Each structure stands twice: as C-alpha cells, then as structure tokens.
C-alpha cells in the first residue's frame, strides 16, 4: 500500500503502524502520529494502516 512517512510517499507491505516503522528503520525512542493523531507506543502493534495514511515519527532531541 502507498502511505506517507514524514512527508515522503512510500510503498510498504506492512499492515500496522509498527510494521511500517520497522520497514522504514524508524526504531528506538520516537513519538508517532497517524493522520495527525498521536499514537502511543503500546498501540503501534495493533494500529492498522490504510492506503493513503500519513505517519509522522519524531525523535526527541537534547540541547538548547
């Protein structure tokens, strides 16, 4: 299916948010949103994806 990850269109075989993140090598401590809604880490494995969905994945940064 075709989805967008961090603004970049991408074809994925994954059917869940966690699967799409793994395919995109987005692992570790990140925050995620699906179509603008925050998705807690505990729900990523069970959050289904649909064609056209948009994922935002953000990593916390330190510094000031």
Coordinates of N, CA, C and O in Angstrom, one line a residue:
X1 N 0.8 -1.2 0.0 CA 0.0 0.0 0.0 C 0.9 1.2 0.0 O 2.0 1.2 0.4
X2 N 0.3 2.3 -0.4 CA 1.0 3.6 -0.5 C 0.7 4.5 0.7 O -0.5 4.8 0.9
X3 N 1.7 4.9 1.5 CA 1.5 5.7 2.6 C 2.5 6.8 2.6 O 3.4 6.8 1.7
X4 N 2.4 7.8 3.5 CA 3.4 8.8 3.6 C 4.1 8.8 4.9 O 3.3 8.7 5.9
X5 N 5.4 8.8 5.0 CA 6.1 8.7 6.2 C 7.0 10.0 6.3 O 7.8 10.2 5.4
X6 N 6.7 10.8 7.3 CA 7.5 12.1 7.4 C 7.5 12.9 6.1 O 8.5 13.4 5.7
X7 N 6.4 12.9 5.5 CA 6.2 13.7 4.2 C 6.7 13.1 3.0 O 6.6 13.7 1.9
X8 N 7.2 11.9 3.1 CA 7.7 11.2 1.9 C 6.8 10.0 1.5 O 6.7 9.1 2.3
X9 N 6.2 10.0 0.3 CA 5.4 8.9 -0.1 C 6.3 7.6 -0.2 O 7.5 7.6 -0.5
X10 N 5.6 6.5 0.2 CA 6.4 5.2 0.3 C 5.4 4.1 0.2 O 4.3 4.1 0.7
X11 N 5.9 3.0 -0.5 CA 5.1 1.8 -0.6 C 5.6 0.8 0.5 O 6.8 0.6 0.6
X12 N 4.7 0.3 1.2 CA 5.0 -0.6 2.3 C 4.2 -1.9 2.2 O 3.0 -1.9 1.7
X13 N 4.7 -3.0 2.7 CA 4.0 -4.2 2.8 C 3.3 -4.4 4.2 O 2.4 -5.2 4.4
X14 N 3.7 -3.5 5.1 CA 3.2 -3.6 6.5 C 1.7 -3.3 6.5 O 1.2 -2.5 5.7
X15 N 1.0 -3.8 7.5 CA -0.4 -3.6 7.7 C -0.7 -2.9 9.0 O -1.8 -2.5 9.3
X16 N 0.4 -2.7 9.8 CA 0.2 -2.0 11.1 C 1.3 -0.8 11.2 O 2.3 -0.8 10.4
X17 N 1.0 0.1 12.1 CA 1.9 1.2 12.3 C 3.3 0.7 12.6 O 4.3 1.2 12.1
X18 N 3.4 -0.2 13.6 CA 4.7 -0.8 14.0 C 5.4 -1.4 12.8 O 6.6 -1.2 12.7
X19 N 4.7 -2.1 12.0 CA 5.4 -2.7 10.8 C 5.9 -1.7 9.8 O 7.0 -1.8 9.3
X20 N 5.2 -0.6 9.6 CA 5.6 0.4 8.7 C 6.9 1.1 9.3 O 7.8 1.5 8.5
X21 N 6.9 1.4 10.6 CA 8.0 2.0 11.2 C 9.3 1.1 11.1 O 10.4 1.6 10.8
X22 N 9.1 -0.2 11.2 CA 10.2 -1.1 11.1 C 10.7 -1.1 9.7 O 11.9 -1.1 9.4
X23 N 9.8 -1.2 8.7 CA 10.2 -1.1 7.3 C 11.0 0.1 7.0 O 11.9 0.1 6.1
X24 N 10.7 1.2 7.6 CA 11.4 2.5 7.4 C 12.6 2.7 8.3 O 13.2 3.8 8.3
X25 N 12.9 1.7 9.1 CA 14.0 1.7 10.0 C 13.9 2.9 11.0 O 14.8 3.5 11.4
X26 N 12.6 3.1 11.4 CA 12.4 4.2 12.4 C 12.1 3.4 13.7 O 11.0 3.0 14.0
X27 N 13.2 3.2 14.5 CA 13.1 2.5 15.8 C 13.6 3.3 16.9 O 14.1 4.4 16.7
X28 N 13.6 2.8 18.1 CA 14.1 3.5 19.2 C 13.0 4.3 19.9 O 11.8 4.1 19.7
X29 N 13.4 5.3 20.6 CA 12.5 6.2 21.3 C 12.0 7.3 20.3 O 12.7 8.2 20.0
X30 N 10.8 7.1 19.8 CA 10.2 8.0 18.9 C 8.7 8.3 19.3 O 8.1 7.4 20.0
X31 N 8.2 9.4 18.9 CA 6.8 9.7 19.1 C 6.2 9.5 17.7 O 6.8 9.8 16.7
X32 N 4.9 9.0 17.7 CA 4.3 8.8 16.4 C 2.9 9.4 16.3 O 2.2 9.4 17.3
X33 N 2.6 9.8 15.1 CA 1.2 10.3 14.9 C 0.8 9.6 13.6 O 1.6 9.5 12.6
X34 N -0.5 9.3 13.5 CA -1.1 8.7 12.3 C -2.2 9.6 11.9 O -3.2 9.8 12.7
X35 N -2.1 10.2 10.7 CA -3.1 11.2 10.2 C -3.4 12.3 11.2 O -4.5 12.7 11.4
X36 N -2.3 12.7 11.9 CA -2.4 13.8 12.8 C -2.8 13.5 14.3 O -2.8 14.4 15.1
X37 N -3.1 12.2 14.5 CA -3.5 11.8 15.9 C -2.3 11.0 16.5 O -1.8 10.1 15.9
X38 N -1.9 11.5 17.8 CA -0.9 10.8 18.5 C -1.2 9.3 18.7 O -2.3 9.0 19.1
X39 N -0.3 8.4 18.5 CA -0.4 7.0 18.8 C 0.6 6.6 19.8 O 1.8 6.6 19.5
X40 N 0.2 6.2 21.0 CA 1.1 5.7 22.0 C 1.9 4.5 21.5 O 1.4 3.7 20.7
X41 N 3.1 4.3 22.0 CA 4.0 3.2 21.6 C 3.3 1.8 21.8 O 3.4 0.9 21.0
X42 N 2.5 1.7 22.9 CA 1.8 0.5 23.2 C 0.8 0.1 22.2 O 0.4 -1.1 22.2
X43 N 0.3 1.0 21.4 CA -0.8 0.7 20.4 C -0.3 0.6 19.0 O -1.0 0.3 18.1
X44 N 1.0 0.8 18.8 CA 1.5 0.7 17.4 C 1.3 -0.7 16.8 O 1.1 -0.8 15.6
X45 N 1.5 -1.7 17.6 CA 1.4 -3.1 17.0 C 0.0 -3.4 16.5 O -0.2 -4.2 15.7
X46 N -1.0 -2.8 17.1 CA -2.4 -3.1 16.8 C -3.1 -2.0 16.0 O -4.3 -2.1 15.7
X47 N -2.3 -0.9 15.7 CA -2.9 0.2 14.9 C -2.8 -0.2 13.4 O -1.7 -0.2 12.8
X48 N -4.0 -0.4 12.8 CA -3.9 -0.8 11.3 C -3.6 0.4 10.4 O -3.9 1.6 10.8
X49 N -3.1 0.1 9.3 CA -2.8 1.2 8.3 C -3.8 1.0 7.1 O -4.2 -0.1 6.8
X50 N -4.1 2.1 6.5 CA -4.9 2.1 5.2 C -4.1 2.8 4.2 O -3.3 3.7 4.5
X51 N -4.4 2.5 2.9 CA -3.8 3.2 1.8 C -4.0 4.7 1.9 O -5.2 5.1 2.2
X52 N -3.0 5.5 1.8 CA -3.1 6.9 1.9 C -2.8 7.5 3.2 O -2.8 8.7 3.4
X53 N -2.6 6.7 4.3 CA -2.4 7.2 5.6 C -1.0 8.0 5.6 O -0.1 7.7 4.8
X54 N -1.0 8.9 6.6 CA 0.2 9.7 6.8 C 0.8 9.5 8.2 O 0.1 9.7 9.2
X55 N 2.0 9.1 8.3 CA 2.7 8.8 9.6 C 3.7 9.9 9.8 O 4.5 10.3 8.9
X56 N 3.7 10.4 11.0 CA 4.8 11.3 11.4 C 5.5 10.6 12.6 O 4.9 10.2 13.5
X57 N 6.8 10.5 12.5 CA 7.7 9.9 13.5 C 8.7 10.9 13.9 O 9.5 11.4 13.1
X58 N 8.8 11.3 15.2 CA 9.7 12.3 15.7 C 10.6 11.7 16.8 O 10.1 11.0 17.7
X59 N 11.8 12.0 16.7 CA 12.8 11.6 17.8 C 13.1 12.7 18.7 O 13.3 13.8 18.2
X60 N 13.1 12.5 20.0 CA 13.4 13.7 20.9 C 14.9 14.1 20.7 O 15.7 13.3 20.4
X61 N 15.1 15.4 20.8 CA 16.5 15.9 20.7 C 16.8 16.6 22.0 O 16.0 17.3 22.6
X62 N 18.1 16.5 22.3 CA 18.6 17.2 23.5 C 19.4 18.4 23.1 O 19.8 18.5 21.9
X63 N 19.6 19.3 24.0 CA 20.3 20.5 23.7 C 19.5 21.8 23.9 O 18.4 21.7 24.3
X64 N 20.1 22.9 23.7 CA 19.4 24.1 24.0 C 19.9 25.3 23.2 O 20.5 25.3 22.3

